Coordinates of C-alpha atoms in Angstrom, one line a residue:
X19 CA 68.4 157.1 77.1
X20 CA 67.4 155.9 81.0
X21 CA 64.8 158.2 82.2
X22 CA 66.7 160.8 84.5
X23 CA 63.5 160.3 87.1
X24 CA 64.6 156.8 87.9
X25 CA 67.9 158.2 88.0
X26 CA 67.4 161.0 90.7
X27 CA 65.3 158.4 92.7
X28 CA 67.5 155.5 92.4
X29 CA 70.9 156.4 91.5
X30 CA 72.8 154.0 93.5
X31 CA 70.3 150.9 92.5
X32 CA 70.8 152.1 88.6
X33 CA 75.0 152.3 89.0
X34 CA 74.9 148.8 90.5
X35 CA 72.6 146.9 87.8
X36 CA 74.6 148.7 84.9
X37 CA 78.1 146.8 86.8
X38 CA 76.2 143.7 84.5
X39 CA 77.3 145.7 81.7
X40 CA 80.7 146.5 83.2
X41 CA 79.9 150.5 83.3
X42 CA 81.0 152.7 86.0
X43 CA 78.5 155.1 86.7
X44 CA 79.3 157.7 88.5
X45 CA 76.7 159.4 90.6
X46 CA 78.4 161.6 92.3
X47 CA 79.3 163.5 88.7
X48 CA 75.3 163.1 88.0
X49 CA 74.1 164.2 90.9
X50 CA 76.5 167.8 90.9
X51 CA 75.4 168.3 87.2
X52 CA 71.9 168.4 87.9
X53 CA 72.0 170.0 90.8
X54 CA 74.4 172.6 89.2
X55 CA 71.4 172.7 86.4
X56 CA 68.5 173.1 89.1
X57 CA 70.7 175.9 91.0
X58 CA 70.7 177.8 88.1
X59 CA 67.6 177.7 87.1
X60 CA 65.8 178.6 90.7
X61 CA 68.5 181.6 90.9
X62 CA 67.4 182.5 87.4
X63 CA 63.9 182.3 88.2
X64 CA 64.5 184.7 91.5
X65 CA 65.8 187.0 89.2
X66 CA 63.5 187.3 86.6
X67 CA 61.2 188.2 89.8
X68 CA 63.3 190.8 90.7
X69 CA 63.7 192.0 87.6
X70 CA 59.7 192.2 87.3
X71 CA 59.7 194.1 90.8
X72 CA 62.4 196.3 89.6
X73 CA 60.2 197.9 86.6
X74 CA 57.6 198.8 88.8
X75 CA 59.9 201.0 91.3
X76 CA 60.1 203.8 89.3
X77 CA 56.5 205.3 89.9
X78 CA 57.4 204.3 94.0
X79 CA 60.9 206.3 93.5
X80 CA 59.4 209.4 92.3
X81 CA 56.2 209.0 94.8
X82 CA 59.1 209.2 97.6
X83 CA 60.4 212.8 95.9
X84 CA 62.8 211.6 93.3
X85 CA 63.1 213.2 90.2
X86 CA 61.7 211.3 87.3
X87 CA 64.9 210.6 85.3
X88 CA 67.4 210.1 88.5
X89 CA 64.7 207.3 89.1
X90 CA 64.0 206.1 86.0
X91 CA 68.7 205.9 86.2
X92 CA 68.5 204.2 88.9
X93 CA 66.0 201.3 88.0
X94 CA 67.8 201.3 84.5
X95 CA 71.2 200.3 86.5
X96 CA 69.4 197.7 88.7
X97 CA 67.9 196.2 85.6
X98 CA 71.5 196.5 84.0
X99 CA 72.9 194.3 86.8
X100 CA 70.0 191.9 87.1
X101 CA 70.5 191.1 83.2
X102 CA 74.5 190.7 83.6
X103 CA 73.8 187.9 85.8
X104 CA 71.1 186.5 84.4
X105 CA 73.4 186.4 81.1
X106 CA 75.9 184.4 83.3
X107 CA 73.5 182.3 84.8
X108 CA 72.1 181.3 81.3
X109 CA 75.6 180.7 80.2
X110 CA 75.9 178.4 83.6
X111 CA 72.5 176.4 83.0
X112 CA 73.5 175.9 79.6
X113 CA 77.0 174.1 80.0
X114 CA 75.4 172.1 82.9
X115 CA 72.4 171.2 80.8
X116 CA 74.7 170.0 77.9
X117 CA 76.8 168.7 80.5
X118 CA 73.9 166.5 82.2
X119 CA 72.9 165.9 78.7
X120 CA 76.0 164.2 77.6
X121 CA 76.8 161.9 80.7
X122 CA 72.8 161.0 80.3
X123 CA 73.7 160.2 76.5
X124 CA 77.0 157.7 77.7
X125 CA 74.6 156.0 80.2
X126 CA 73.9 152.5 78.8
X127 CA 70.5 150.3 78.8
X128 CA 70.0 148.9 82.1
X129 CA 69.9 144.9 81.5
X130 CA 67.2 142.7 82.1
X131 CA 67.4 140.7 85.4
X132 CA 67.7 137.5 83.6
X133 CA 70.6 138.6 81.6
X134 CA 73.8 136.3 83.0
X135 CA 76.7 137.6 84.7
X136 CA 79.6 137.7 82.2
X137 CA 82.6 139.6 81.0
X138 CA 82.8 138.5 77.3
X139 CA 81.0 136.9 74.4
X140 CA 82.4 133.4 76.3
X141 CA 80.1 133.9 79.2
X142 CA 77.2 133.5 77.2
X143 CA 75.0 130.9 77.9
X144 CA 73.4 128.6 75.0
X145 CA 69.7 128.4 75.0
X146 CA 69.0 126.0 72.6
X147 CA 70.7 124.0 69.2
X148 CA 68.8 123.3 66.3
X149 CA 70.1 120.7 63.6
X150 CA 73.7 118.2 63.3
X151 CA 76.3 119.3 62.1
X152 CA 77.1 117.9 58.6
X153 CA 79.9 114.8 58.6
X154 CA 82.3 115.1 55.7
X155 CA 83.6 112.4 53.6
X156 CA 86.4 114.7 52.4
X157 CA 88.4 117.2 52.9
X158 CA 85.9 120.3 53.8
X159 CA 86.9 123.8 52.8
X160 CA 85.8 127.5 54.1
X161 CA 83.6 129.5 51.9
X162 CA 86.4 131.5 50.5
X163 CA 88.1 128.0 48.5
X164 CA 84.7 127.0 47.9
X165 CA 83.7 130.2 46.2
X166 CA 86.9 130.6 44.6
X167 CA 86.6 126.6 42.9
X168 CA 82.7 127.4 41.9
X169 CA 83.6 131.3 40.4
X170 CA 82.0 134.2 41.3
X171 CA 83.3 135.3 44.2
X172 CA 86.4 137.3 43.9
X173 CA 88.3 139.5 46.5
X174 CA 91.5 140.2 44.8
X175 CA 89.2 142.5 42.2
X176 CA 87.1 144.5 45.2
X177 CA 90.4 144.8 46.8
X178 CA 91.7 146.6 42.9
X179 CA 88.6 148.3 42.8
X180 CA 88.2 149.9 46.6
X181 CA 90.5 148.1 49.3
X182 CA 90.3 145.6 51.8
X183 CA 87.1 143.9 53.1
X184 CA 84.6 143.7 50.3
X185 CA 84.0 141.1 47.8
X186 CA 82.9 141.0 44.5
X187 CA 80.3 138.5 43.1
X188 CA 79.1 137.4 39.7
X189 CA 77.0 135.3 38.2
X190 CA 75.7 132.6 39.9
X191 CA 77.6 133.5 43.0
X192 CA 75.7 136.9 42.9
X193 CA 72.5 135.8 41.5
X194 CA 72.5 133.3 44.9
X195 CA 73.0 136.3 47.1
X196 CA 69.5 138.0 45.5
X197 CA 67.9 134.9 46.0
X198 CA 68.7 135.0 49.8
X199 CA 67.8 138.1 50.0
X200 CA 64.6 137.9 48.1
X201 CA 63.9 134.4 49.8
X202 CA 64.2 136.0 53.6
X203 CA 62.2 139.0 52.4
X204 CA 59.2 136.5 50.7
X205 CA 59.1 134.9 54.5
X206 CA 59.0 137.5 56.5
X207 CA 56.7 139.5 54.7
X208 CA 53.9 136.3 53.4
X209 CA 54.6 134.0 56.9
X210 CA 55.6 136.6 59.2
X211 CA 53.2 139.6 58.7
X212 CA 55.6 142.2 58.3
X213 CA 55.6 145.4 56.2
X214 CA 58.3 145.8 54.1
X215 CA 59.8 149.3 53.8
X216 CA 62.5 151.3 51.6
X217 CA 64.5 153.6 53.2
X218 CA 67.1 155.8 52.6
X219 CA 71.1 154.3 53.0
X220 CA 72.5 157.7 54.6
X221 CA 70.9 159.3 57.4
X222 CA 71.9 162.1 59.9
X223 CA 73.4 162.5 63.3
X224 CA 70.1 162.7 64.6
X225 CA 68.8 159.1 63.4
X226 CA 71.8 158.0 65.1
X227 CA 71.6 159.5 68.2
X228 CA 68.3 158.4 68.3
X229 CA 68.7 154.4 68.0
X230 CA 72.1 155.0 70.0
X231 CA 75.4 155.0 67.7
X232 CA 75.8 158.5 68.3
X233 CA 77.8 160.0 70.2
X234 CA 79.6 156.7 71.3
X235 CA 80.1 154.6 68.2
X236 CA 81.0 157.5 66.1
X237 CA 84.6 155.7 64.8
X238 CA 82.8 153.0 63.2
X239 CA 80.9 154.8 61.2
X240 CA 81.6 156.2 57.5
X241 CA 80.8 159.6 57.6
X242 CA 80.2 161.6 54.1
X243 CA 82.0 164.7 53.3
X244 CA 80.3 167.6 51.9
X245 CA 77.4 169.9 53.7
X246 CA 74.7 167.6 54.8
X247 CA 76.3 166.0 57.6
X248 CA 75.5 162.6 56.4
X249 CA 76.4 158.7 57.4
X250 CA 76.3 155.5 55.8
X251 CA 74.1 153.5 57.8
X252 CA 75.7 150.5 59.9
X253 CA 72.0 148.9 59.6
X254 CA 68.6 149.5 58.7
X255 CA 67.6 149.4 62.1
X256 CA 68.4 153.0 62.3
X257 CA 66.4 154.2 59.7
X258 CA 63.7 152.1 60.0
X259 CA 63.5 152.8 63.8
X260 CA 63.9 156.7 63.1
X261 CA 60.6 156.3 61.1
X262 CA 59.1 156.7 64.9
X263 CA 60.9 159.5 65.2
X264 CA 59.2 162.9 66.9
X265 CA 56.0 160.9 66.2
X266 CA 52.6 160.4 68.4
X267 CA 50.8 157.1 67.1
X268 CA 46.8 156.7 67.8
X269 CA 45.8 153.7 69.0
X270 CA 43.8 152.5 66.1
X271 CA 47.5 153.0 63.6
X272 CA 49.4 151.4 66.3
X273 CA 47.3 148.4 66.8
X274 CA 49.1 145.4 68.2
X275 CA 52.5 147.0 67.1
X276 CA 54.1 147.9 64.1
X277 CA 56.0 145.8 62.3
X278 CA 59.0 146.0 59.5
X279 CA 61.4 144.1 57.5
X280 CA 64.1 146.1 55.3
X281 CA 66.9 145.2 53.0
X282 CA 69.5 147.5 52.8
X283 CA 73.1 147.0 52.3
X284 CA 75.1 148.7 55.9
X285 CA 78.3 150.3 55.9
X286 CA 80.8 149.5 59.1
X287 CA 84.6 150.7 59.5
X288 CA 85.0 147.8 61.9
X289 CA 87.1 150.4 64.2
X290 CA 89.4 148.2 66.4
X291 CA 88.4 144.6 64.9
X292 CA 91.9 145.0 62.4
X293 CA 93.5 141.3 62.5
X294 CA 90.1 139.6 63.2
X295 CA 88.5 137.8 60.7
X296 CA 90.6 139.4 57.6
X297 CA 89.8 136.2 55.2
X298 CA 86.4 136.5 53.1
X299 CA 83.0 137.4 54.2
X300 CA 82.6 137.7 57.9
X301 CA 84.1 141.2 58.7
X302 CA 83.5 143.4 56.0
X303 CA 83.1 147.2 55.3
X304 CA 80.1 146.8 53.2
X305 CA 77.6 144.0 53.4
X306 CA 73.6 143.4 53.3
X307 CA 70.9 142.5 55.5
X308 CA 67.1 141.8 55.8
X309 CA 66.0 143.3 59.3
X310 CA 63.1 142.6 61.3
X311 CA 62.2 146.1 63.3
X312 CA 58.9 146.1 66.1
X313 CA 57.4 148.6 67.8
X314 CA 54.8 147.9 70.5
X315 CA 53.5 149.6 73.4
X316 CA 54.9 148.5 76.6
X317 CA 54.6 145.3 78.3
X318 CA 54.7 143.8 74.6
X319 CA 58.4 143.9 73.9
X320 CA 59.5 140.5 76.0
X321 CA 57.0 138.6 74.0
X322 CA 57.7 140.9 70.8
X323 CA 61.7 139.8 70.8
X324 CA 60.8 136.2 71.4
X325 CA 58.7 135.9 68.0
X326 CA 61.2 138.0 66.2
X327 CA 63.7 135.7 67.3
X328 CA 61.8 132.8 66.2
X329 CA 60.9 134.4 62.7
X330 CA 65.0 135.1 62.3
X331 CA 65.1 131.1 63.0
X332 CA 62.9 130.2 60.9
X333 CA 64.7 131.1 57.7
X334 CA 67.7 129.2 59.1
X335 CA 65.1 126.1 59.7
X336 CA 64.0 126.6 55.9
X337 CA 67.5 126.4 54.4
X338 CA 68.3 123.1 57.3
X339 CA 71.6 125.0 58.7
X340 CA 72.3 124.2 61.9
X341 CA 73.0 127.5 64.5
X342 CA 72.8 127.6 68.4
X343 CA 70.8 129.9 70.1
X344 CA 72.3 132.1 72.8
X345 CA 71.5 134.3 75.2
X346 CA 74.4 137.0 75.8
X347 CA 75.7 138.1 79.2
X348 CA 76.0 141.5 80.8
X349 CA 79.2 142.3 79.6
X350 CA 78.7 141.1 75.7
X351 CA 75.4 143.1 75.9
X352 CA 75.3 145.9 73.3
X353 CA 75.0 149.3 74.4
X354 CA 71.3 150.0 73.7
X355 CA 69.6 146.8 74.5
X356 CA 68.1 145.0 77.1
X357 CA 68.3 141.6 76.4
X358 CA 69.6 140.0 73.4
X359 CA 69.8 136.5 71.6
X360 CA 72.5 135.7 69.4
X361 CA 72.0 132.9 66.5
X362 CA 75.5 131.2 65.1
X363 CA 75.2 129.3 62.6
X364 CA 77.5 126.3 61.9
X365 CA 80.1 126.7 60.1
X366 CA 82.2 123.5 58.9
X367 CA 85.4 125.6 57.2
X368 CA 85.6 127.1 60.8
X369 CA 84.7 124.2 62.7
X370 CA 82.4 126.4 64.9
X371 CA 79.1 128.8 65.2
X372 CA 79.3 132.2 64.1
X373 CA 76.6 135.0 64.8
X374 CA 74.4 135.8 61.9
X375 CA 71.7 137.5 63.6
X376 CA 71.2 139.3 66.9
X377 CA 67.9 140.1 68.1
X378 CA 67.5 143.0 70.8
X379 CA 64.9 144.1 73.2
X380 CA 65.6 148.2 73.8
X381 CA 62.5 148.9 76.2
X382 CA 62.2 152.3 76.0
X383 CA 65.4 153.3 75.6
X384 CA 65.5 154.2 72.1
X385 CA 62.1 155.6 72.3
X386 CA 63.4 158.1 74.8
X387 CA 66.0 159.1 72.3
X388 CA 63.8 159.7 69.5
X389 CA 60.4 161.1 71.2
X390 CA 58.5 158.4 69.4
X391 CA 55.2 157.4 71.5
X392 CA 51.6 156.8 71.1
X393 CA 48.3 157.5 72.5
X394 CA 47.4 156.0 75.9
X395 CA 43.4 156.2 74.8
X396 CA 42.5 155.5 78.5
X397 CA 44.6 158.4 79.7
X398 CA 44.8 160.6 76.6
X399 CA 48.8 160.9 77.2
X400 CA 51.5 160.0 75.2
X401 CA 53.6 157.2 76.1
X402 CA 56.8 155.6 74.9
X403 CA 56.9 153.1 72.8
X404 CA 59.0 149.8 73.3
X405 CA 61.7 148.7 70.1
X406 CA 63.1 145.4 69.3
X407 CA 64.9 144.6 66.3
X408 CA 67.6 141.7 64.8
X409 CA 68.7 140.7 61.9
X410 CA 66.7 137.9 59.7
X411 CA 69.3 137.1 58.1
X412 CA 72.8 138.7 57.5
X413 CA 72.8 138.0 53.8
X414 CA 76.8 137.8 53.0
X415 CA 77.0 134.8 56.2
X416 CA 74.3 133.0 55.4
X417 CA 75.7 133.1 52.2
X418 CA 79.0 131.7 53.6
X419 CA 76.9 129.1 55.8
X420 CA 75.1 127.5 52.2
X421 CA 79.0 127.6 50.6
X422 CA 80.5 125.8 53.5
X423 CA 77.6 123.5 54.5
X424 CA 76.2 122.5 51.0
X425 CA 79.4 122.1 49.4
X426 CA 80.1 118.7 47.1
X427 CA 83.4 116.8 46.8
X428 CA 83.7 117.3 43.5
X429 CA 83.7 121.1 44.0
X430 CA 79.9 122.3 43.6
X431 CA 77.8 123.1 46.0
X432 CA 73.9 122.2 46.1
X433 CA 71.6 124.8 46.6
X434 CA 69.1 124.5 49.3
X435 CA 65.4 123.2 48.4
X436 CA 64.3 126.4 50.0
X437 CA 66.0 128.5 47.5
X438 CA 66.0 126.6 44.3
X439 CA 62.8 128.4 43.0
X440 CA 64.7 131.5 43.2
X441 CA 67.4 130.2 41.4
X442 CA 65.7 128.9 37.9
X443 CA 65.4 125.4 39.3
X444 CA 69.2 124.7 39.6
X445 CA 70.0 122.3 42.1
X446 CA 73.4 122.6 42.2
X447 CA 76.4 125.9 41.6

């Protein structure tokens, strides 16, 4: 959430860097909310004057010769009247507070100055490649031929067993997936310095208002029946970053930031993406990740997304896939973040890079959300913090990237160096 100060100061300045983002802010609608909301609050406040005045006139009425109970009526019915509108003004204050509170909760991240000028995920602008492209001596097939010609990876069986978009694994095929996992989690953790944390996979509407799904992305999300109010999680960013939550760190726990990683499998409806990507791994309802979460004081978080980027690179680097670096553009910008790089990865079966990580500056925008601060020690107030998360990896596609890069003519496919500890030894599916 923007901080409604910067708002009332600079509404105009605010509509016009959110046009990066292709939002339409209205100020005009702002602006009458919350000046319906401070209306109602200075009349309520002259009223609950009055209606402190208007308990002390009795002892004035009957100085001036009224009768006791005529006076004590007619305070009674002044008091009567003063509460019937202070009931209506409440009423008022609140539907223009919820009101305010709602257009405040649609308002968008502003974007970084450097973020480009852009309408879609083609106006982002490449910051860097790492690694060639394989050349092929045959025939080079997509993960889903290559998994089916190894074994182990079956749709036709998750379709029987739930429905479209998942995938079943087995044996090898599954026991390569751990090893991602447990490979990306042994970096982070032993080269990166981050604490790894278990959290839970369901969370409420609170966790998601607080890291931004809620209200806006509430169609691609699986909500649970039943009386908790409960969602799947689309990632363990909001969990992990809900840890903040309604929380005041001291300086001395805060240190130089705090830093997580997290694997948890996330849970997407993919709302409005029907027809794209339909074949194997990329777009599915349930898949896993290991995520990288920070959260630093301010003036931190540029530097912050930078390393987290790099550490989400790095296990790319290890397993020698090649990916492009990107930075996206106003209108590809997600709705929370700042600024954001996106790695692809090369994938031969598609002949192109496909994201498998994106890693987000928030600012304080999340931290608003959520209340989560710490200590200024020189000032003795609470501050906001500053959030940055990505992805390092996106277990299923950078399983999909191994398939279709390491993939053998005779229909095998050699595991990477990186991983063949984790895998007994084996050098080859």
């Amino acid at each position: 959430m923007l901080d409604i100060k910067l708002i009332r100061q600079n509404a105009e300045q605010v509509a016009e860097k959110l046009k990066k983002k292709k939002f339409d802010f209205d100020v005009a609608a702002f602006r009458q909310l919350d000046e319906e909301r401070k209306q109602a609050d200075t009349e309520s406040q002259s009223l609950l004057a009055e209606r402190k005045q208007a308990s002390k006139k009795i002892g004035e009425l009957v100085k001036q010769g009224i009768p006791v109970d005529e006076a004590k009526q007619t305070v009674n019915e002044t008091l009567a009247k003063i509460e019937e509108q202070l009931n209506a003004l409440k009423q008022k204050a609140t539907a223009a507070s919820e009101a305010l509170e709602a257009l405040m909760m649609s308002i968008p991240n502003i974007p970084d100055d450097e973020v480009p000028e852009g309408n879609d995920e083609d106006a982002n602008v490449e910051v860097l490649t790492w690694g060639e492209p394989r050349q092929f001596d045959f025939e080079v097939k997509d993960h889903v031929d290559v998994g089916e010609e190894v074994g182990g990876l079956d749709f036709e069986l998750a379709s029987k067993i739930t429905g479209s978009r998942f995938a079943v694994m087995q044996g090898s095929m599954a026991r390569l997936h751990r090893a991602l996992t447990q490979f990306m989690l042994d970096t982070h953790i032993n080269e990166h310095g981050y604490n790894e944390v278990y959290v839970p996979f369901m969370v409420n509407a609170d966790s998601l208002r607080g890291t931004g799904q809620l209200p806006k992305f509430e169609e691609d999300l699986f909500k649970l029946e039943g009386e908790q109010n409960y969602y799947l999680i689309p990632t363990a960013e909001v969990p992990v970053t809900n840890i903040a939550r309604d929380t005041i760190f001291e300086e001395k726990e805060l240190g130089d930031g705090l830093r997580f990683v997290c694997h948890t499998p996330c849970f997407r409806s993919e709302a409005g993406s029907y027809g794209r990507d339909t074949r194997g791994m990329i777009r599915q309802h349930q898949f896993e990740k290991v995520e990288l979460v920070k959260m630093v004081k301010p003036g931190r978080a540029a530097a912050e997304l930078e390393t987290l980027t790099e550490n989400a690179e790095a296990i790319l680097q290890k397993l020698n896939l090649p990916y492009r670096k990107v930075i996206l553009c106003g209108g590809d910008l997600g709705f929370s973040a700042q600024r954001t790089y996106d790695l692809e990865v090369w994938l031969p079966g598609q002949q192109k890079y496909r994201e498998i990580s994106s890693c987000s500056n928030f600012g304080d925008y999340q931290a608003r959300r959520m209340l989560a601060r710490w200590r200024n020690p020189e000032t003795g107030k609470p501050e906001l913090l500053n959030t940055i998360n990505g992805s390092g990896l996106a277990v299923g596609r950078t399983l999909v990237a191994v398939l279709e890069n390491y993939q053998t003519a005779d229909g095998g496919v050699e595991i990477p160096e990186a991983l063949r500890p984790y895998m007994g030894g084996a050098s080859k599916l």
